[in-house]
Amino acid sequence: MAEIQARLQSLSEEFTKFQQELQTAVQSRQKLEAQKQENANVQKEFERLKDGENIYKLVGPVLLKQDKIEAESTVNGRLEFIGKELERTEDQIKDLQEKIEKKKGEIIQAQAGLQAGGGAPGKVAAKG
Amino acid sequence: MASGNSETINLDTLSAQQLSQVKKQLDEELEHLTSSFTQLHAAQSKFRDCLRCVQDKNKSPALRENNSILVPLTNSLYVRGTLSDASHVVVDIGTGFYVEKDIKSAAAFYENKVGELGASIKDLEAIVQGKTNNLRVVEEGIINSMRS
């Protein structure tokens, strides 16, 4: 009885830990999406660039003139990096979601075991 | 960002507790979407201000050539200057990049931005509307389940 309760306790702790991890992963995905959007906009703007329009890059407090090719490759590099990061976070999120589902199942099982063991089942946090 | 879940569930099959959970979730989503909505509006009006400054008909007086202006060196220190070139501006296009454009293409740039944001606002409006409808239906469901 106490054994199952202790197990349930540790399970729900793990569950909340996974949920927190999921939340941070979702947040970082959101941030990456925003960065991707911003960089894509800059890339589009470079494509629309007309002759005689100069590109400057903000370095600290000053604007430095920069080649179009150089600036383009910077942005392309960023987009590539962000794309990879996005993929990685996406995988992480999927992985965490699976883990959470599994833990949920385990918690339900443990609760059922507790109920079968008699006594009023103390409601241990198992809310999705 | 919330993926459009096209799955439909008959609300009658849900318990009052489940319904209130759904309502809570919808409330949160709606709050998030509404705050995005305000942010989009704020961004759009910022771009609109920029557009107003570079448009011909009501161009900012500071953008007139040989006009005397005050250039801020710090928050509280200014020097007098005159604009030697009023036909070009430097536009922030994001992620630390700036482009020197003539007035015309700067105006086009801002017009474009305002238009893009307007489209996003419209899309978001439709989504908010849909969510509000969902919320109303769920609330009705809660009331009904409390009656029965």
PDB file of N, CA and C in Angstrom, chain B residues 6-93:
ATOM      1  N   SER B   6      -9.167  19.321 -36.112  1.00  0.00           N
ATOM      2  CA  SER B   6     -10.439  19.225 -36.811  1.00  0.00           C
ATOM      3  C   SER B   6     -11.329  18.147 -36.210  1.00  0.00           C
ATOM      4  N   GLU B   7     -10.809  17.486 -35.192  1.00  0.00           N
ATOM      5  CA  GLU B   7     -11.567  16.432 -34.545  1.00  0.00           C
ATOM      6  C   GLU B   7     -12.810  17.042 -33.876  1.00  0.00           C
ATOM      7  N   THR B   8     -13.955  16.466 -34.115  1.00  0.00           N
ATOM      8  CA  THR B   8     -15.140  16.989 -33.448  1.00  0.00           C
ATOM      9  C   THR B   8     -15.612  16.008 -32.382  1.00  0.00           C
ATOM     10  N   ILE B   9     -15.966  16.581 -31.261  1.00  0.00           N
ATOM     11  CA  ILE B   9     -16.450  15.764 -30.147  1.00  0.00           C
ATOM     12  C   ILE B   9     -17.843  16.254 -29.779  1.00  0.00           C
ATOM     13  N   ASN B  10     -18.724  15.334 -29.591  1.00  0.00           N
ATOM     14  CA  ASN B  10     -20.058  15.726 -29.166  1.00  0.00           C
ATOM     15  C   ASN B  10     -20.013  16.203 -27.714  1.00  0.00           C
ATOM     16  N   LEU B  11     -20.386  17.448 -27.496  1.00  0.00           N
ATOM     17  CA  LEU B  11     -20.257  18.033 -26.164  1.00  0.00           C
ATOM     18  C   LEU B  11     -21.141  17.341 -25.140  1.00  0.00           C
ATOM     19  N   ASP B  12     -22.239  16.743 -25.624  1.00  0.00           N
ATOM     20  CA  ASP B  12     -23.161  16.098 -24.694  1.00  0.00           C
ATOM     21  C   ASP B  12     -22.520  14.915 -23.982  1.00  0.00           C
ATOM     22  N   THR B  13     -21.464  14.375 -24.633  1.00  0.00           N
ATOM     23  CA  THR B  13     -20.855  13.193 -24.033  1.00  0.00           C
ATOM     24  C   THR B  13     -19.867  13.553 -22.929  1.00  0.00           C
ATOM     25  N   LEU B  14     -19.571  14.832 -22.780  1.00  0.00           N
ATOM     26  CA  LEU B  14     -18.582  15.227 -21.782  1.00  0.00           C
ATOM     27  C   LEU B  14     -19.267  15.574 -20.456  1.00  0.00           C
ATOM     28  N   SER B  15     -18.537  15.296 -19.381  1.00  0.00           N
ATOM     29  CA  SER B  15     -19.087  15.634 -18.072  1.00  0.00           C
ATOM     30  C   SER B  15     -18.867  17.126 -17.807  1.00  0.00           C
ATOM     31  N   ALA B  16     -19.531  17.624 -16.783  1.00  0.00           N
ATOM     32  CA  ALA B  16     -19.417  19.053 -16.461  1.00  0.00           C
ATOM     33  C   ALA B  16     -17.971  19.411 -16.157  1.00  0.00           C
ATOM     34  N   GLN B  17     -17.299  18.491 -15.506  1.00  0.00           N
ATOM     35  CA  GLN B  17     -15.903  18.755 -15.142  1.00  0.00           C
ATOM     36  C   GLN B  17     -15.033  18.864 -16.388  1.00  0.00           C
ATOM     37  N   GLN B  18     -15.258  17.922 -17.311  1.00  0.00           N
ATOM     38  CA  GLN B  18     -14.489  17.959 -18.551  1.00  0.00           C
ATOM     39  C   GLN B  18     -14.787  19.229 -19.331  1.00  0.00           C
ATOM     40  N   LEU B  19     -16.074  19.596 -19.322  1.00  0.00           N
ATOM     41  CA  LEU B  19     -16.468  20.803 -20.045  1.00  0.00           C
ATOM     42  C   LEU B  19     -15.765  22.036 -19.483  1.00  0.00           C
ATOM     43  N   SER B  20     -15.694  22.107 -18.152  1.00  0.00           N
ATOM     44  CA  SER B  20     -15.071  23.297 -17.588  1.00  0.00           C
ATOM     45  C   SER B  20     -13.576  23.296 -17.866  1.00  0.00           C
ATOM     46  N   GLN B  21     -13.025  22.071 -18.011  1.00  0.00           N
ATOM     47  CA  GLN B  21     -11.612  22.013 -18.386  1.00  0.00           C
ATOM     48  C   GLN B  21     -11.417  22.542 -19.819  1.00  0.00           C
ATOM     49  N   VAL B  22     -12.325  22.121 -20.701  1.00  0.00           N
ATOM     50  CA  VAL B  22     -12.273  22.598 -22.087  1.00  0.00           C
ATOM     51  C   VAL B  22     -12.413  24.116 -22.118  1.00  0.00           C
ATOM     52  N   LYS B  23     -13.318  24.602 -21.284  1.00  0.00           N
ATOM     53  CA  LYS B  23     -13.550  26.047 -21.239  1.00  0.00           C
ATOM     54  C   LYS B  23     -12.293  26.779 -20.784  1.00  0.00           C
ATOM     55  N   LYS B  24     -11.655  26.195 -19.777  1.00  0.00           N
ATOM     56  CA  LYS B  24     -10.441  26.819 -19.267  1.00  0.00           C
ATOM     57  C   LYS B  24      -9.381  26.906 -20.375  1.00  0.00           C
ATOM     58  N   GLN B  25      -9.252  25.805 -21.100  1.00  0.00           N
ATOM     59  CA  GLN B  25      -8.261  25.771 -22.172  1.00  0.00           C
ATOM     60  C   GLN B  25      -8.587  26.821 -23.234  1.00  0.00           C
ATOM     61  N   LEU B  26      -9.868  26.881 -23.585  1.00  0.00           N
ATOM     62  CA  LEU B  26     -10.285  27.848 -24.598  1.00  0.00           C
ATOM     63  C   LEU B  26     -10.040  29.277 -24.122  1.00  0.00           C
ATOM     64  N   ASP B  27     -10.317  29.494 -22.841  1.00  0.00           N
ATOM     65  CA  ASP B  27     -10.078  30.826 -22.270  1.00  0.00           C
ATOM     66  C   ASP B  27      -8.620  31.220 -22.428  1.00  0.00           C
ATOM     67  N   GLU B  28      -7.745  30.249 -22.112  1.00  0.00           N
ATOM     68  CA  GLU B  28      -6.310  30.532 -22.208  1.00  0.00           C
ATOM     69  C   GLU B  28      -5.917  30.841 -23.647  1.00  0.00           C
ATOM     70  N   GLU B  29      -6.403  30.008 -24.565  1.00  0.00           N
ATOM     71  CA  GLU B  29      -6.070  30.222 -25.975  1.00  0.00           C
ATOM     72  C   GLU B  29      -6.533  31.595 -26.437  1.00  0.00           C
ATOM     73  N   LEU B  30      -7.741  31.915 -26.025  1.00  0.00           N
ATOM     74  CA  LEU B  30      -8.331  33.183 -26.453  1.00  0.00           C
ATOM     75  C   LEU B  30      -7.512  34.362 -25.916  1.00  0.00           C
ATOM     76  N   GLU B  31      -7.077  34.212 -24.683  1.00  0.00           N
ATOM     77  CA  GLU B  31      -6.289  35.279 -24.073  1.00  0.00           C
ATOM     78  C   GLU B  31      -4.997  35.482 -24.847  1.00  0.00           C
ATOM     79  N   HIS B  32      -4.364  34.345 -25.162  1.00  0.00           N
ATOM     80  CA  HIS B  32      -3.109  34.399 -25.907  1.00  0.00           C
ATOM     81  C   HIS B  32      -3.315  35.061 -27.271  1.00  0.00           C
ATOM     82  N   LEU B  33      -4.373  34.638 -27.952  1.00  0.00           N
ATOM     83  CA  LEU B  33      -4.637  35.165 -29.290  1.00  0.00           C
ATOM     84  C   LEU B  33      -4.959  36.651 -29.241  1.00  0.00           C
ATOM     85  N   THR B  34      -5.719  37.046 -28.212  1.00  0.00           N
ATOM     86  CA  THR B  34      -6.072  38.457 -28.116  1.00  0.00           C
ATOM     87  C   THR B  34      -4.840  39.302 -27.872  1.00  0.00           C
ATOM     88  N   SER B  35      -3.910  38.780 -27.060  1.00  0.00           N
ATOM     89  CA  SER B  35      -2.703  39.576 -26.811  1.00  0.00           C
ATOM     90  C   SER B  35      -1.866  39.659 -28.086  1.00  0.00           C
ATOM     91  N   SER B  36      -1.836  38.571 -28.877  1.00  0.00           N
ATOM     92  CA  SER B  36      -1.135  38.641 -30.164  1.00  0.00           C
ATOM     93  C   SER B  36      -1.787  39.685 -31.055  1.00  0.00           C
ATOM     94  N   PHE B  37      -3.091  39.720 -30.979  1.00  0.00           N
ATOM     95  CA  PHE B  37      -3.862  40.654 -31.789  1.00  0.00           C
ATOM     96  C   PHE B  37      -3.466  42.096 -31.469  1.00  0.00           C
ATOM     97  N   THR B  38      -3.402  42.409 -30.176  1.00  0.00           N
ATOM     98  CA  THR B  38      -3.005  43.766 -29.794  1.00  0.00           C
ATOM     99  C   THR B  38      -1.574  44.053 -30.230  1.00  0.00           C
ATOM    100  N   GLN B  39      -0.718  43.041 -30.101  1.00  0.00           N
ATOM    101  CA  GLN B  39       0.672  43.256 -30.504  1.00  0.00           C
ATOM    102  C   GLN B  39       0.765  43.558 -31.994  1.00  0.00           C
ATOM    103  N   LEU B  40      -0.002  42.814 -32.784  1.00  0.00           N
ATOM    104  CA  LEU B  40       0.003  43.045 -34.230  1.00  0.00           C
ATOM    105  C   LEU B  40      -0.466  44.450 -34.551  1.00  0.00           C
ATOM    106  N   HIS B  41      -1.508  44.864 -33.844  1.00  0.00           N
ATOM    107  CA  HIS B  41      -2.030  46.207 -34.075  1.00  0.00           C
ATOM    108  C   HIS B  41      -0.979  47.258 -33.734  1.00  0.00           C
ATOM    109  N   ALA B  42      -0.290  47.041 -32.617  1.00  0.00           N
ATOM    110  CA  ALA B  42       0.738  47.998 -32.206  1.00  0.00           C
ATOM    111  C   ALA B  42       1.830  48.066 -33.265  1.00  0.00           C
ATOM    112  N   ALA B  43       2.249  46.882 -33.758  1.00  0.00           N
ATOM    113  CA  ALA B  43       3.305  46.850 -34.772  1.00  0.00           C
ATOM    114  C   ALA B  43       2.852  47.571 -36.028  1.00  0.00           C
ATOM    115  N   GLN B  44       1.610  47.312 -36.400  1.00  0.00           N
ATOM    116  CA  GLN B  44       1.106  47.946 -37.616  1.00  0.00           C
ATOM    117  C   GLN B  44       1.094  49.476 -37.475  1.00  0.00           C
ATOM    118  N   SER B  45       0.672  49.954 -36.322  1.00  0.00           N
ATOM    119  CA  SER B  45       0.588  51.406 -36.185  1.00  0.00           C
ATOM    120  C   SER B  45       1.987  52.010 -36.143  1.00  0.00           C
ATOM    121  N   LYS B  46       2.978  51.244 -35.636  1.00  0.00           N
ATOM    122  CA  LYS B  46       4.349  51.727 -35.671  1.00  0.00           C
ATOM    123  C   LYS B  46       4.806  51.902 -37.119  1.00  0.00           C
ATOM    124  N   PHE B  47       4.542  50.888 -37.929  1.00  0.00           N
ATOM    125  CA  PHE B  47       4.934  50.970 -39.336  1.00  0.00           C
ATOM    126  C   PHE B  47       4.193  52.098 -40.042  1.00  0.00           C
ATOM    127  N   ARG B  48       2.949  52.286 -39.623  1.00  0.00           N
ATOM    128  CA  ARG B  48       2.155  53.334 -40.247  1.00  0.00           C
ATOM    129  C   ARG B  48       2.751  54.712 -39.943  1.00  0.00           C
ATOM    130  N   ASP B  49       3.238  54.858 -38.700  1.00  0.00           N
ATOM    131  CA  ASP B  49       3.908  56.118 -38.347  1.00  0.00           C
ATOM    132  C   ASP B  49       5.123  56.345 -39.237  1.00  0.00           C
ATOM    133  N   CYS B  50       5.911  55.260 -39.429  1.00  0.00           N
ATOM    134  CA  CYS B  50       7.094  55.381 -40.281  1.00  0.00           C
ATOM    135  C   CYS B  50       6.678  55.761 -41.697  1.00  0.00           C
ATOM    136  N   LEU B  51       5.630  55.132 -42.156  1.00  0.00           N
ATOM    137  CA  LEU B  51       5.145  55.401 -43.515  1.00  0.00           C
ATOM    138  C   LEU B  51       4.752  56.864 -43.653  1.00  0.00           C
ATOM    139  N   ARG B  52       4.070  57.363 -42.636  1.00  0.00           N
ATOM    140  CA  ARG B  52       3.623  58.746 -42.679  1.00  0.00           C
ATOM    141  C   ARG B  52       4.815  59.701 -42.790  1.00  0.00           C
ATOM    142  N   CYS B  53       5.904  59.324 -42.133  1.00  0.00           N
ATOM    143  CA  CYS B  53       7.078  60.195 -42.152  1.00  0.00           C
ATOM    144  C   CYS B  53       7.703  60.282 -43.538  1.00  0.00           C
ATOM    145  N   VAL B  54       7.645  59.216 -44.313  1.00  0.00           N
ATOM    146  CA  VAL B  54       8.346  59.237 -45.597  1.00  0.00           C
ATOM    147  C   VAL B  54       7.424  59.482 -46.787  1.00  0.00           C
ATOM    148  N   GLN B  55       6.122  59.521 -46.529  1.00  0.00           N
ATOM    149  CA  GLN B  55       5.212  59.774 -47.642  1.00  0.00           C
ATOM    150  C   GLN B  55       5.307  61.226 -48.087  1.00  0.00           C
ATOM    151  N   ASP B  56       5.108  61.435 -49.371  1.00  0.00           N
ATOM    152  CA  ASP B  56       5.321  62.763 -49.940  1.00  0.00           C
ATOM    153  C   ASP B  56       4.380  63.809 -49.357  1.00  0.00           C
ATOM    154  N   LYS B  57       3.105  63.451 -49.302  1.00  0.00           N
ATOM    155  CA  LYS B  57       2.141  64.506 -49.033  1.00  0.00           C
ATOM    156  C   LYS B  57       2.245  65.076 -47.616  1.00  0.00           C
ATOM    157  N   ASN B  58       2.556  64.226 -46.649  1.00  0.00           N
ATOM    158  CA  ASN B  58       2.698  64.798 -45.306  1.00  0.00           C
ATOM    159  C   ASN B  58       4.039  64.391 -44.702  1.00  0.00           C
ATOM    160  N   LYS B  59       5.051  64.657 -45.487  1.00  0.00           N
ATOM    161  CA  LYS B  59       6.398  64.294 -45.090  1.00  0.00           C
ATOM    162  C   LYS B  59       6.794  65.023 -43.814  1.00  0.00           C
ATOM    163  N   SER B  60       7.538  64.306 -43.012  1.00  0.00           N
ATOM    164  CA  SER B  60       8.031  64.904 -41.785  1.00  0.00           C
ATOM    165  C   SER B  60       8.880  66.142 -42.105  1.00  0.00           C
ATOM    166  N   PRO B  61       8.667  67.254 -41.407  1.00  0.00           N
ATOM    167  CA  PRO B  61       9.420  68.479 -41.707  1.00  0.00           C
ATOM    168  C   PRO B  61      10.923  68.276 -41.532  1.00  0.00           C
ATOM    169  N   ALA B  62      11.302  67.302 -40.729  1.00  0.00           N
ATOM    170  CA  ALA B  62      12.724  67.056 -40.519  1.00  0.00           C
ATOM    171  C   ALA B  62      13.381  66.491 -41.771  1.00  0.00           C
ATOM    172  N   LEU B  63      12.547  66.002 -42.704  1.00  0.00           N
ATOM    173  CA  LEU B  63      13.105  65.388 -43.902  1.00  0.00           C
ATOM    174  C   LEU B  63      13.233  66.381 -45.060  1.00  0.00           C
ATOM    175  N   ARG B  64      13.204  67.661 -44.751  1.00  0.00           N
ATOM    176  CA  ARG B  64      13.370  68.637 -45.813  1.00  0.00           C
ATOM    177  C   ARG B  64      14.833  69.070 -45.891  1.00  0.00           C
ATOM    178  N   GLU B  65      15.323  69.139 -47.092  1.00  0.00           N
ATOM    179  CA  GLU B  65      16.732  69.466 -47.265  1.00  0.00           C
ATOM    180  C   GLU B  65      17.019  70.885 -46.770  1.00  0.00           C
ATOM    181  N   ASN B  66      18.214  71.078 -46.223  1.00  0.00           N
ATOM    182  CA  ASN B  66      18.688  72.379 -45.754  1.00  0.00           C
ATOM    183  C   ASN B  66      17.821  72.951 -44.626  1.00  0.00           C
ATOM    184  N   ASN B  67      17.003  72.124 -44.096  1.00  0.00           N
ATOM    185  CA  ASN B  67      16.214  72.543 -42.944  1.00  0.00           C
ATOM    186  C   ASN B  67      17.052  72.339 -41.688  1.00  0.00           C
ATOM    187  N   SER B  68      16.967  73.282 -40.794  1.00  0.00           N
ATOM    188  CA  SER B  68      17.750  73.154 -39.578  1.00  0.00           C
ATOM    189  C   SER B  68      17.094  72.129 -38.644  1.00  0.00           C
ATOM    190  N   ILE B  69      17.875  71.175 -38.155  1.00  0.00           N
ATOM    191  CA  ILE B  69      17.332  70.179 -37.226  1.00  0.00           C
ATOM    192  C   ILE B  69      18.245  70.058 -36.014  1.00  0.00           C
ATOM    193  N   LEU B  70      17.727  69.428 -34.978  1.00  0.00           N
ATOM    194  CA  LEU B  70      18.545  69.153 -33.800  1.00  0.00           C
ATOM    195  C   LEU B  70      18.860  67.661 -33.776  1.00  0.00           C
ATOM    196  N   VAL B  71      20.137  67.362 -33.672  1.00  0.00           N
ATOM    197  CA  VAL B  71      20.532  65.959 -33.650  1.00  0.00           C
ATOM    198  C   VAL B  71      20.850  65.558 -32.212  1.00  0.00           C
ATOM    199  N   PRO B  72      20.178  64.554 -31.692  1.00  0.00           N
ATOM    200  CA  PRO B  72      20.465  64.147 -30.318  1.00  0.00           C
ATOM    201  C   PRO B  72      21.798  63.401 -30.227  1.00  0.00           C
ATOM    202  N   LEU B  73      22.664  63.871 -29.369  1.00  0.00           N
ATOM    203  CA  LEU B  73      23.912  63.143 -29.106  1.00  0.00           C
ATOM    204  C   LEU B  73      23.726  62.215 -27.923  1.00  0.00           C
ATOM    205  N   THR B  74      23.054  62.728 -26.901  1.00  0.00           N
ATOM    206  CA  THR B  74      22.621  61.879 -25.802  1.00  0.00           C
ATOM    207  C   THR B  74      21.172  62.234 -25.548  1.00  0.00           C
ATOM    208  N   ASN B  75      20.629  61.707 -24.479  1.00  0.00           N
ATOM    209  CA  ASN B  75      19.241  62.007 -24.148  1.00  0.00           C
ATOM    210  C   ASN B  75      19.016  63.492 -23.912  1.00  0.00           C
ATOM    211  N   SER B  76      20.055  64.160 -23.446  1.00  0.00           N
ATOM    212  CA  SER B  76      19.840  65.549 -23.042  1.00  0.00           C
ATOM    213  C   SER B  76      20.745  66.530 -23.776  1.00  0.00           C
ATOM    214  N   LEU B  77      21.519  66.051 -24.739  1.00  0.00           N
ATOM    215  CA  LEU B  77      22.439  66.937 -25.439  1.00  0.00           C
ATOM    216  C   LEU B  77      22.177  66.900 -26.941  1.00  0.00           C
ATOM    217  N   TYR B  78      21.954  68.087 -27.503  1.00  0.00           N
ATOM    218  CA  TYR B  78      21.646  68.155 -28.927  1.00  0.00           C
ATOM    219  C   TYR B  78      22.616  69.068 -29.643  1.00  0.00           C
ATOM    220  N   VAL B  79      22.865  68.806 -30.900  1.00  0.00           N
ATOM    221  CA  VAL B  79      23.613  69.758 -31.722  1.00  0.00           C
ATOM    222  C   VAL B  79      22.764  70.143 -32.921  1.00  0.00           C
ATOM    223  N   ARG B  80      23.021  71.363 -33.393  1.00  0.00           N
ATOM    224  CA  ARG B  80      22.250  71.802 -34.535  1.00  0.00           C
ATOM    225  C   ARG B  80      22.868  71.254 -35.813  1.00  0.00           C
ATOM    226  N   GLY B  81      22.038  70.873 -36.755  1.00  0.00           N
ATOM    227  CA  GLY B  81      22.572  70.366 -38.004  1.00  0.00           C
ATOM    228  C   GLY B  81      21.621  70.644 -39.136  1.00  0.00           C
ATOM    229  N   THR B  82      22.106  70.455 -40.341  1.00  0.00           N
ATOM    230  CA  THR B  82      21.207  70.532 -41.488  1.00  0.00           C
ATOM    231  C   THR B  82      21.322  69.241 -42.274  1.00  0.00           C
ATOM    232  N   LEU B  83      20.228  68.849 -42.862  1.00  0.00           N
ATOM    233  CA  LEU B  83      20.186  67.595 -43.599  1.00  0.00           C
ATOM    234  C   LEU B  83      20.745  67.852 -45.003  1.00  0.00           C
ATOM    235  N   SER B  84      21.796  67.133 -45.348  1.00  0.00           N
ATOM    236  CA  SER B  84      22.375  67.352 -46.672  1.00  0.00           C
ATOM    237  C   SER B  84      21.673  66.501 -47.721  1.00  0.00           C
ATOM    238  N   ASP B  85      21.123  65.374 -47.290  1.00  0.00           N
ATOM    239  CA  ASP B  85      20.493  64.483 -48.261  1.00  0.00           C
ATOM    240  C   ASP B  85      19.149  64.039 -47.714  1.00  0.00           C
ATOM    241  N   ALA B  86      18.087  64.644 -48.217  1.00  0.00           N
ATOM    242  CA  ALA B  86      16.760  64.323 -47.705  1.00  0.00           C
ATOM    243  C   ALA B  86      16.055  63.286 -48.570  1.00  0.00           C
ATOM    244  N   SER B  87      16.755  62.764 -49.569  1.00  0.00           N
ATOM    245  CA  SER B  87      16.078  61.832 -50.472  1.00  0.00           C
ATOM    246  C   SER B  87      16.364  60.376 -50.104  1.00  0.00           C
ATOM    247  N   HIS B  88      17.255  60.183 -49.136  1.00  0.00           N
ATOM    248  CA  HIS B  88      17.545  58.809 -48.714  1.00  0.00           C
ATOM    249  C   HIS B  88      17.343  58.641 -47.214  1.00  0.00           C
ATOM    250  N   VAL B  89      16.860  57.467 -46.850  1.00  0.00           N
ATOM    251  CA  VAL B  89      16.710  57.144 -45.430  1.00  0.00           C
ATOM    252  C   VAL B  89      17.292  55.759 -45.194  1.00  0.00           C
ATOM    253  N   VAL B  90      17.631  55.480 -43.952  1.00  0.00           N
ATOM    254  CA  VAL B  90      18.119  54.150 -43.608  1.00  0.00           C
ATOM    255  C   VAL B  90      17.009  53.414 -42.868  1.00  0.00           C
ATOM    256  N   VAL B  91      16.652  52.254 -43.407  1.00  0.00           N
ATOM    257  CA  VAL B  91      15.499  51.524 -42.897  1.00  0.00           C
ATOM    258  C   VAL B  91      15.949  50.271 -42.156  1.00  0.00           C
ATOM    259  N   ASP B  92      15.421  50.082 -40.993  1.00  0.00           N
ATOM    260  CA  ASP B  92      15.683  48.863 -40.223  1.00  0.00           C
ATOM    261  C   ASP B  92      14.834  47.735 -40.803  1.00  0.00           C
ATOM    262  N   ILE B  93      15.498  46.715 -41.354  1.00  0.00           N
ATOM    263  CA  ILE B  93      14.708  45.619 -41.926  1.00  0.00           C
ATOM    264  C   ILE B  93      14.728  44.386 -41.027  1.00  0.00           C
TER     265      ILE B  93
END
